mmCIF file of C-alpha atoms and ligand atoms in Angstrom:
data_model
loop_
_atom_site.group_PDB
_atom_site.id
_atom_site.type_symbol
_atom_site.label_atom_id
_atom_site.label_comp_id
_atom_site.label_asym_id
_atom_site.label_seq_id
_atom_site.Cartn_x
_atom_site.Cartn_y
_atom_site.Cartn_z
ATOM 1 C CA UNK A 96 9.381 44.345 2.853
ATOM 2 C CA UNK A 97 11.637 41.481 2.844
ATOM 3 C CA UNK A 98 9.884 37.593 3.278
ATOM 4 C CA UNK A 99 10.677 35.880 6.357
ATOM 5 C CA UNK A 100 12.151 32.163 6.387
ATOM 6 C CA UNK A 101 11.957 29.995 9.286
ATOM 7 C CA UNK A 102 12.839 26.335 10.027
ATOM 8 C CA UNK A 103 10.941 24.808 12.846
ATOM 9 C CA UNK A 104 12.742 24.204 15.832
ATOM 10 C CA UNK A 105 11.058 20.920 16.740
ATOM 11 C CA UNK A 106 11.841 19.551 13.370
ATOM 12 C CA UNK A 107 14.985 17.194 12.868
ATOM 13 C CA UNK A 108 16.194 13.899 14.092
ATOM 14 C CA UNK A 109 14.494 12.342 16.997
ATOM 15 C CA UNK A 110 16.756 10.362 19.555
ATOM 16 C CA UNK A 111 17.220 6.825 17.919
ATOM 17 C CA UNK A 112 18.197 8.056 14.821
ATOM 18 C CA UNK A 113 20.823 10.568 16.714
ATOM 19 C CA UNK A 114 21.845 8.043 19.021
ATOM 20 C CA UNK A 115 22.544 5.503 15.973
ATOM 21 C CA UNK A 116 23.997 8.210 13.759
ATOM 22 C CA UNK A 117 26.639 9.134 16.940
ATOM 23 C CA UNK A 118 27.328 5.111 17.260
ATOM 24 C CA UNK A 119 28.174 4.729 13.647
ATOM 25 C CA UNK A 120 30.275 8.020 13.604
ATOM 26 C CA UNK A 121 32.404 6.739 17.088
ATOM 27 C CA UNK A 122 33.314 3.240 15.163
ATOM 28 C CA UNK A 123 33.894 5.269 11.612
ATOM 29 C CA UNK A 124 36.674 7.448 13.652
ATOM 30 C CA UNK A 125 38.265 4.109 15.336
ATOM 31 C CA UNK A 126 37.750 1.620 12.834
ATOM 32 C CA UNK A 127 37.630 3.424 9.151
ATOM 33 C CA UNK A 128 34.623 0.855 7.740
ATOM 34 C CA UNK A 129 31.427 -0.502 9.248
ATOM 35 C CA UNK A 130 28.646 -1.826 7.615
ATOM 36 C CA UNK A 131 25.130 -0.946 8.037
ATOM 37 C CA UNK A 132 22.193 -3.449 7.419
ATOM 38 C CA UNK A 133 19.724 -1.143 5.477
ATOM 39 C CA UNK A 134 20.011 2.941 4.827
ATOM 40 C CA UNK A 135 20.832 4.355 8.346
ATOM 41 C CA UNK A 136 17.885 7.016 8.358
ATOM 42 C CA UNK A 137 15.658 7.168 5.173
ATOM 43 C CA UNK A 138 17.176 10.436 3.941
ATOM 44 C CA UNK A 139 19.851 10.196 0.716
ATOM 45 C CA UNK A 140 21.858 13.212 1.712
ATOM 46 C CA UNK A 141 22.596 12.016 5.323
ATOM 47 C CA UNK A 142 23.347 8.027 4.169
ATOM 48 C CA UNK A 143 25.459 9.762 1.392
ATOM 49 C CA UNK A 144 27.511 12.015 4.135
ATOM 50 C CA UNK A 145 28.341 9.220 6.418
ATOM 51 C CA UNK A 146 28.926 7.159 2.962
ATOM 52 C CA UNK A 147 31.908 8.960 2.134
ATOM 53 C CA UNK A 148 33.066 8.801 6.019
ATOM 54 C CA UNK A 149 33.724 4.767 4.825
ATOM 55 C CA UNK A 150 29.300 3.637 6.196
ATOM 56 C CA UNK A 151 28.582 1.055 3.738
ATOM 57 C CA UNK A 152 24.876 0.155 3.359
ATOM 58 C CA UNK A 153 24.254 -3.606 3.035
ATOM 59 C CA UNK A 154 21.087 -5.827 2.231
ATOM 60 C CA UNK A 155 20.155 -8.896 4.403
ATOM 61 C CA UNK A 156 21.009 -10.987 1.497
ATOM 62 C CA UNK A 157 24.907 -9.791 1.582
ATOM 63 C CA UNK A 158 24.743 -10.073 5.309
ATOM 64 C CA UNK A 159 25.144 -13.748 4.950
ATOM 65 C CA UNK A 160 28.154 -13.609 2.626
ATOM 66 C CA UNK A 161 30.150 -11.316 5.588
ATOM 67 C CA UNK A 162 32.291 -12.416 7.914
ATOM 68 C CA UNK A 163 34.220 -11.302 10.444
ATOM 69 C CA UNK A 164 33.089 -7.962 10.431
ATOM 70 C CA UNK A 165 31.072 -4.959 12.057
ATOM 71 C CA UNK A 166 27.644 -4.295 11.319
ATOM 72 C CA UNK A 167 25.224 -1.537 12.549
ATOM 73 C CA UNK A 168 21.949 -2.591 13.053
ATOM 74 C CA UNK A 169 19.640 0.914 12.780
ATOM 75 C CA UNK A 170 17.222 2.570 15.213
ATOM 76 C CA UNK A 171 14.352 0.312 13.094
ATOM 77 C CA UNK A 172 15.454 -2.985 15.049
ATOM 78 C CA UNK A 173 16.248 -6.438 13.391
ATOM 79 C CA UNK A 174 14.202 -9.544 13.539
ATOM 80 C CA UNK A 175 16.436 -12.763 15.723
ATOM 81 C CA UNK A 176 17.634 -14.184 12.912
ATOM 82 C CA UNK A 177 19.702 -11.522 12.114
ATOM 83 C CA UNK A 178 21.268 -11.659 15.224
ATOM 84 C CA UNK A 179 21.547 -15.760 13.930
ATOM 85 C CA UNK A 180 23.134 -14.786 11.326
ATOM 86 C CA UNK A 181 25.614 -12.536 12.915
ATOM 87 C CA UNK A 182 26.529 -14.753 15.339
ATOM 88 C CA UNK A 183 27.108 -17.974 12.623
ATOM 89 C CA UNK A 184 28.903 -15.635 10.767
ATOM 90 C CA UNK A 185 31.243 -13.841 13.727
ATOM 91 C CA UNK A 186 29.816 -11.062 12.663
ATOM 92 C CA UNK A 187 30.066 -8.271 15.436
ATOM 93 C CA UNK A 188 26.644 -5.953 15.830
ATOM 94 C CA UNK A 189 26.887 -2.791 17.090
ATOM 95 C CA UNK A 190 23.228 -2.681 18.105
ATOM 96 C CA UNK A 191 21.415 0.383 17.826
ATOM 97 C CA UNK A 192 17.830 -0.220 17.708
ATOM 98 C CA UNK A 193 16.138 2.318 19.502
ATOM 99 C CA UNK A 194 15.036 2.007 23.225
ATOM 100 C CA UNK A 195 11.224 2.297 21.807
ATOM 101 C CA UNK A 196 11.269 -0.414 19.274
ATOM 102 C CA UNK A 197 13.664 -2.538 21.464
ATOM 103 C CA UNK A 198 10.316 -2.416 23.999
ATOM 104 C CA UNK A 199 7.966 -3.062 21.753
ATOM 105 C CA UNK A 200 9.446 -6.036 20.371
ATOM 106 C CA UNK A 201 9.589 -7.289 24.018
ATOM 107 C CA UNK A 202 6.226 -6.730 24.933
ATOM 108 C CA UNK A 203 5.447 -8.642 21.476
ATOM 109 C CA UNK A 204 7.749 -11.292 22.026
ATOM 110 C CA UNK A 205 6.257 -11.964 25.992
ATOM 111 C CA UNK A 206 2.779 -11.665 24.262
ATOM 112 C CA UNK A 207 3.222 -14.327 22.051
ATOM 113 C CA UNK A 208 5.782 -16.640 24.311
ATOM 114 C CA UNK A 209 2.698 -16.341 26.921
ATOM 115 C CA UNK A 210 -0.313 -16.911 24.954
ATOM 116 C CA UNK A 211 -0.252 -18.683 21.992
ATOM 117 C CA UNK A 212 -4.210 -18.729 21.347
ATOM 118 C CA UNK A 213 -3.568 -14.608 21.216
ATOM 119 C CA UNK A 214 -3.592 -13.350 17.821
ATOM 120 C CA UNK A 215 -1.348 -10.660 17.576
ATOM 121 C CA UNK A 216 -1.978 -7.990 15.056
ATOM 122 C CA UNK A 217 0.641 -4.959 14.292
ATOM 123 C CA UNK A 218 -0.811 -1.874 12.667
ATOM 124 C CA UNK A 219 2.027 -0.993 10.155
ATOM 125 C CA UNK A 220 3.355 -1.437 7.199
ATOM 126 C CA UNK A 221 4.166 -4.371 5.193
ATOM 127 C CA UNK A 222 7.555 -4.897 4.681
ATOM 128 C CA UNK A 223 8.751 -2.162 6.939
ATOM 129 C CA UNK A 224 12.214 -2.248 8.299
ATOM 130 C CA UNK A 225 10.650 -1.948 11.795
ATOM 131 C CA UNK A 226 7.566 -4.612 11.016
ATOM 132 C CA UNK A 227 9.767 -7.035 9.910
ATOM 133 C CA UNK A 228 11.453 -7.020 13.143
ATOM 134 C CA UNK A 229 7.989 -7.234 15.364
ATOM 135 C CA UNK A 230 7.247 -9.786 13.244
ATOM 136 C CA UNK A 231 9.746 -11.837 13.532
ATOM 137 C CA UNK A 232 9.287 -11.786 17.659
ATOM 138 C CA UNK A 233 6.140 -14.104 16.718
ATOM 139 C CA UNK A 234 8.030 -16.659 14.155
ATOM 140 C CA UNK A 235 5.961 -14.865 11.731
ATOM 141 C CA UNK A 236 2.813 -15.433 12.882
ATOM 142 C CA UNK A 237 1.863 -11.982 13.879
ATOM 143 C CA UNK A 238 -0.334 -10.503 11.342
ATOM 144 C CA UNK A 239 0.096 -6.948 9.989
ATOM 145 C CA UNK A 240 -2.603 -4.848 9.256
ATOM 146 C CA UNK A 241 -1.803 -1.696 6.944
ATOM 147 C CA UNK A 242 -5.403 -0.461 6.412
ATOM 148 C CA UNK A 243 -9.156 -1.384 7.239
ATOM 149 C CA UNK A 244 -9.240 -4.047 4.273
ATOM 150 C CA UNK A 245 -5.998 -6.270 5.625
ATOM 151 C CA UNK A 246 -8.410 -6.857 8.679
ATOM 152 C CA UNK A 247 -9.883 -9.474 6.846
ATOM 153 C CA UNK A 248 -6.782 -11.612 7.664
ATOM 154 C CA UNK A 249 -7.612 -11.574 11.063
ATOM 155 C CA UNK A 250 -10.152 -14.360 12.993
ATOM 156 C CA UNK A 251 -12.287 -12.217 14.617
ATOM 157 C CA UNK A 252 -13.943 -15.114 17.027
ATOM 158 C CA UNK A 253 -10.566 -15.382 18.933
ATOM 159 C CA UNK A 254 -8.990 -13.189 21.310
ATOM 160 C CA UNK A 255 -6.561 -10.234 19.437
ATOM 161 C CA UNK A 256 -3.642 -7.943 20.963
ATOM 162 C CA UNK A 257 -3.174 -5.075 18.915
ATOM 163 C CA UNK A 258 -0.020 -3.187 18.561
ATOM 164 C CA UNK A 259 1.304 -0.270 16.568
ATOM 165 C CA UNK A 260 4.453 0.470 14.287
ATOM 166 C CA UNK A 261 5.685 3.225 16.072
ATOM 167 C CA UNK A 262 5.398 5.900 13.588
ATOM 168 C CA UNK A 263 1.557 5.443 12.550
ATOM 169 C CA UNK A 264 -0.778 8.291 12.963
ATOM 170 C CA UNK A 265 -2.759 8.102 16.145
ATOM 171 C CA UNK A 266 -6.288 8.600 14.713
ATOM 172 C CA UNK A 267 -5.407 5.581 12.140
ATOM 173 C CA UNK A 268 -4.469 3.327 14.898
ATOM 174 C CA UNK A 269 -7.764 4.813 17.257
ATOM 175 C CA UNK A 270 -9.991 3.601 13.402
ATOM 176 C CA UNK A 271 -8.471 0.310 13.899
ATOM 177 C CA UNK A 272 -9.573 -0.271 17.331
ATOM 178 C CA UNK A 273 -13.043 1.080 16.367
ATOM 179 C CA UNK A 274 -13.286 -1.562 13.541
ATOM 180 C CA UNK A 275 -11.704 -4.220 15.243
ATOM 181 C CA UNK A 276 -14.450 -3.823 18.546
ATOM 182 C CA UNK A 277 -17.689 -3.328 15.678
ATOM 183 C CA UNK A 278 -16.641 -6.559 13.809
ATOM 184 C CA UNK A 279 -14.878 -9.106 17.195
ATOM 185 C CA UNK A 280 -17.280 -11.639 18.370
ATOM 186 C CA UNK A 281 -18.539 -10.925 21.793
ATOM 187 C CA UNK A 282 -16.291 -14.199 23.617
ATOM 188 C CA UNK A 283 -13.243 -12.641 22.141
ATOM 189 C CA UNK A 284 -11.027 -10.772 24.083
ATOM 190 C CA UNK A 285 -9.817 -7.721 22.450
ATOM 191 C CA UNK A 286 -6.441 -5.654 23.837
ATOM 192 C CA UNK A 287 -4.808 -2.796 22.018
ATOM 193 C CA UNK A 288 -1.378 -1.264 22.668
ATOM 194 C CA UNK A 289 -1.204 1.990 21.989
ATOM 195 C CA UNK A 290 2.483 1.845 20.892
ATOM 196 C CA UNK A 291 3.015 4.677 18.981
ATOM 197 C CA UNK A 292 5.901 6.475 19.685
ATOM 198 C CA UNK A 293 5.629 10.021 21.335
ATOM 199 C CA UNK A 294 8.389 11.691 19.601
ATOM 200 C CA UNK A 295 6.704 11.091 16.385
ATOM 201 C CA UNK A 296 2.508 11.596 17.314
ATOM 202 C CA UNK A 297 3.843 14.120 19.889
ATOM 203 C CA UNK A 298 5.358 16.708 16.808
ATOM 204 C CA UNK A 299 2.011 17.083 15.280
ATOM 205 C CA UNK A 300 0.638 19.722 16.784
ATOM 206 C CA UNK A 301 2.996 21.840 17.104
ATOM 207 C CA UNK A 302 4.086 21.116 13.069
ATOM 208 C CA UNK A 303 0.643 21.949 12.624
ATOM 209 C CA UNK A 304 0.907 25.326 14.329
ATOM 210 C CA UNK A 305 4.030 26.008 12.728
ATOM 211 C CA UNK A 306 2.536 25.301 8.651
ATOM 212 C CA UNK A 307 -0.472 27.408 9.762
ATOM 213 C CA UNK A 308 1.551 30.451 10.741
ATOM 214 C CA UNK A 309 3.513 30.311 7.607
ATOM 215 C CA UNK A 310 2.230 31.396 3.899
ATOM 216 C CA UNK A 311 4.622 28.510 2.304
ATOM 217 C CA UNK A 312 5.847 25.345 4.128
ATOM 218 C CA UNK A 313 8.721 23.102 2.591
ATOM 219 C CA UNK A 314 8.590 20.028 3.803
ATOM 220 C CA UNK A 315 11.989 18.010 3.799
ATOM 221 C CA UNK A 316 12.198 14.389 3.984
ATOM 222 C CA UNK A 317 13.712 11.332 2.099
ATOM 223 C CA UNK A 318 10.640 9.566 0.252
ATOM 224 C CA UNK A 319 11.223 6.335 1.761
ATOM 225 C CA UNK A 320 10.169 8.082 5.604
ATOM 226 C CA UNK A 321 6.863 6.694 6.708
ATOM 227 C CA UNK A 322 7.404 9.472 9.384
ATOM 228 C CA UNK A 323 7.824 11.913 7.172
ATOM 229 C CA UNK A 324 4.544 10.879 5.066
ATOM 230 C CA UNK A 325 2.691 11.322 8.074
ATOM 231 C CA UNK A 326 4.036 14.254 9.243
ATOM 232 C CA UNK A 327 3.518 16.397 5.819
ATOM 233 C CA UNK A 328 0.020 15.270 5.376
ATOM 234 C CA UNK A 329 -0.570 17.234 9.363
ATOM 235 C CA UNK A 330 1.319 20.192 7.086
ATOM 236 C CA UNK A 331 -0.812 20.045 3.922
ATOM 237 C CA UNK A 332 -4.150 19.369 6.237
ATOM 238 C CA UNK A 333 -3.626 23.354 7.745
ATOM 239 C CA UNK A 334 -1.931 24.673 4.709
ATOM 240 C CA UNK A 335 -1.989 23.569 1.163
ATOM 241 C CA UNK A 336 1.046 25.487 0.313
ATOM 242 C CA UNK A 337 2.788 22.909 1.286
ATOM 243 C CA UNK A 338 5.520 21.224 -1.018
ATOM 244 C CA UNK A 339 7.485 18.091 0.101
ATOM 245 C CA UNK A 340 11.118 18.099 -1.349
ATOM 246 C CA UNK A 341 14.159 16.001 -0.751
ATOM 247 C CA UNK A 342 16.476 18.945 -0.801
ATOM 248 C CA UNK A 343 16.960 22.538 -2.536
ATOM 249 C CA UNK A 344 17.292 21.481 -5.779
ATOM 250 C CA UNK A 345 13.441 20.202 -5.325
ATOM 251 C CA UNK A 346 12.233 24.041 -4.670
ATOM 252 C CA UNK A 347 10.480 25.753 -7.397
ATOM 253 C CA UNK A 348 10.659 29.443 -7.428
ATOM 254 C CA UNK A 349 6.802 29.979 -8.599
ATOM 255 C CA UNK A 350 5.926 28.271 -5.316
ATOM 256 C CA UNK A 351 7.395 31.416 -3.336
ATOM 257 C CA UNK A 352 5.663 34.017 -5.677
ATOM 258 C CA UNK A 353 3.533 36.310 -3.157
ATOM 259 C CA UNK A 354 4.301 34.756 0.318
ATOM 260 C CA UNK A 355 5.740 36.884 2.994
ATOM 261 C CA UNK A 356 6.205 34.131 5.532
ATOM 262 C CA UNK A 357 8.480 30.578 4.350
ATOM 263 C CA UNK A 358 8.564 27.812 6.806
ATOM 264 C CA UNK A 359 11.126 25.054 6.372
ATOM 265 C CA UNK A 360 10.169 21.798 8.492
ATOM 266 C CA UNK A 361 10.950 18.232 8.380
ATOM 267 C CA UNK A 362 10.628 14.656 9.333
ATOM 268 C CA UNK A 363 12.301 12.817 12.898
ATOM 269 C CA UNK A 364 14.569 11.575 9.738
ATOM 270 C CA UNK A 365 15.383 14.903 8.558
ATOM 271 C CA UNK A 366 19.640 16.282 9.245
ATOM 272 C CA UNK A 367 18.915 19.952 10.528
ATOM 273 C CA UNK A 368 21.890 20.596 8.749
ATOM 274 C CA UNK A 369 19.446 19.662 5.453
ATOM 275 C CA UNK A 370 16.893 22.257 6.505
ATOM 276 C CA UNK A 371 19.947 25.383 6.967
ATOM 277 C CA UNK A 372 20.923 24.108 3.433
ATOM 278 C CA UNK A 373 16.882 24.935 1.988
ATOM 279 C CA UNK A 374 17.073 27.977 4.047
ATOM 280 C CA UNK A 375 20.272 29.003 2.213
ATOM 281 C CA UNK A 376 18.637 28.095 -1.184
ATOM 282 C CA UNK A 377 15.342 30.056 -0.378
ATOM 283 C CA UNK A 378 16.784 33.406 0.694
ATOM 284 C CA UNK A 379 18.973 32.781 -2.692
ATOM 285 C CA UNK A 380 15.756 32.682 -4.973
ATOM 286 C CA UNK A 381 14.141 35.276 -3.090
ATOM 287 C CA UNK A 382 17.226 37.800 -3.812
ATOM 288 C CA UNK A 383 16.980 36.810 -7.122
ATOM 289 C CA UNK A 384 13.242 37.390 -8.127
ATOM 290 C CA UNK A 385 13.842 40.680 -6.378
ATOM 291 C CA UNK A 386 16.555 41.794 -8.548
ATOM 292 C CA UNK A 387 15.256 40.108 -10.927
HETATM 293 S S1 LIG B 627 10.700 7.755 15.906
HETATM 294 FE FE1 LIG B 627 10.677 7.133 18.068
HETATM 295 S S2 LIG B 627 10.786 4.905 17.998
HETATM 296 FE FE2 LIG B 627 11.417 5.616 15.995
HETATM 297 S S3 LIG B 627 13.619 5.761 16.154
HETATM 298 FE FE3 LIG B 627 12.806 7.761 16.646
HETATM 299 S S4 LIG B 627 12.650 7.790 18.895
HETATM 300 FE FE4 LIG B 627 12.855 5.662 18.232
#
């Protein structure tokens, strides 16, 4: 009896991404070059596809050197002074941060404009694309809080409003709150904002479901996804056959021996077209070691 491989249908690119991916394409097919500040999506085969279709990835630091110019700005958002920058530079943006983070930054921003005695704490990481913009709604001032121990940054006898990155796990934001209301002085007021976005938390579940149903899972994603970190630990957690690869050349066959069932499954960063590709690869190994 042959082994069945299956990719999960709720895997793949969630909207931003999509929606910034279709945005770059429409000004590749008019314009021939457009630059894009940091990697598009955090996966090397889809940056390197829309690379050779004339995308060229740029730092912040060579953002200041262009002028007169297009730039992408990526579902992640950018902090206002890149939009400074832009501008000083006639630098035309082509603005697709995602409708998600473009709210969150808003409600940060009015937090902050409003209520300057708030402290405003963002559960994320340091140095994320998507931090770094929250951040700089505050001037800086907003502190970010990657784990338990970066709490310590926080003064816990004033009033705090806590947000979220919006691809952190939900019971890691929900251990925040609980540490944040054991350790706050009774006169502070404490907020929290659950900002997590839905079409990241909301995939669990049913990724869940779909490793436990499988006897392997392959889990692709680009090693720089934060999503995709979260997502494969839900994988591992129901199945410990799971293996988290970049692409097929990351498969190895002994991972396949006596398994009946493969699932292939990925990150919100993840090009479906990726996934057929592992599919492809699998069924190829599988023909072999039968033949073999
Ligand atoms: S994961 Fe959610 S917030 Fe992030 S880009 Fe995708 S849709 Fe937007």
């Amino acid at each position: 009896m042959s082994a069945t491989i299956e990719i999960d249908p709720g895997s793949g690119f969630c909207f931003g991404v999509v929606t910034a991916i279709r945005k770059a394409e429409e000004v590749l097919d008019s314009n021939g070059t457009l630059y894009c500040l940091g990697d598009i999506v955090h996966n090397s085969s889809e940056v390197e596809r829309l690379r050779s279709r004339g995308l060229v990835t740029i730092t912040h630091a060579d953002l200041e050197s262009l002028h007169d110019v297009k730039v992408l700005l990526r579902a992640h958002g950018e902090p206002p002074s890149t939009y400074e920058t832009a501008k000083r530079n006639n630098i035309e943006i082509i603005d697709a941060t995602c409708p998600v983070v473009l709210r969150l930054q808003q409600r940060i921003k009015h937090t902050f404009d409003n209520d300057r005695d708030t402290q405003i704490v963002i559960y994320g990481k340091n140095g994320h694309a998507e931090v770094n913009g929250l951040v700089g709604q505050t001037q800086g001032k907003a502190i970010v809080a990657e784990n338990i121990d970066d709490l310590r940054k926080v003064d816990f006898s004033r009033n705090i409003s806590l947000y979220s990155q919006t691809t952190k796990s939900p019971q890691g934001f929900r251990h925040m709150i609980d540490e944040i209301n054991t350790r706050k002085a009774d006169s502070a007021l404490f907020e929290h904002f659950d900002t997590i976005c839905r079409q990241v938390s909301g995939r669990s579940e049913s990724l869940r479901r779909f490793a436990a149903d499988h006897d392997v899972v392959l889990f692709v994603s680009g090693a720089k996804s934060s999503n995709g970190k979260v997502l494969c630990a839900e994988c591992t957690g129901v199945n410990p056959r799971t293996h988290l690869i970049a692409g097929p050349e990351d498969i190895k066959p002994e991972w396949l021996h006596n398994s009946m069932s493969i699932g292939i499954c990925g990150a919100t960063s993840t090009p479906r077209w990726l996934m057929e590709d592992v599919k492809t690869a699998v069924s190829e190994i599988l023909k072999t070691s039968c033949n073999g």
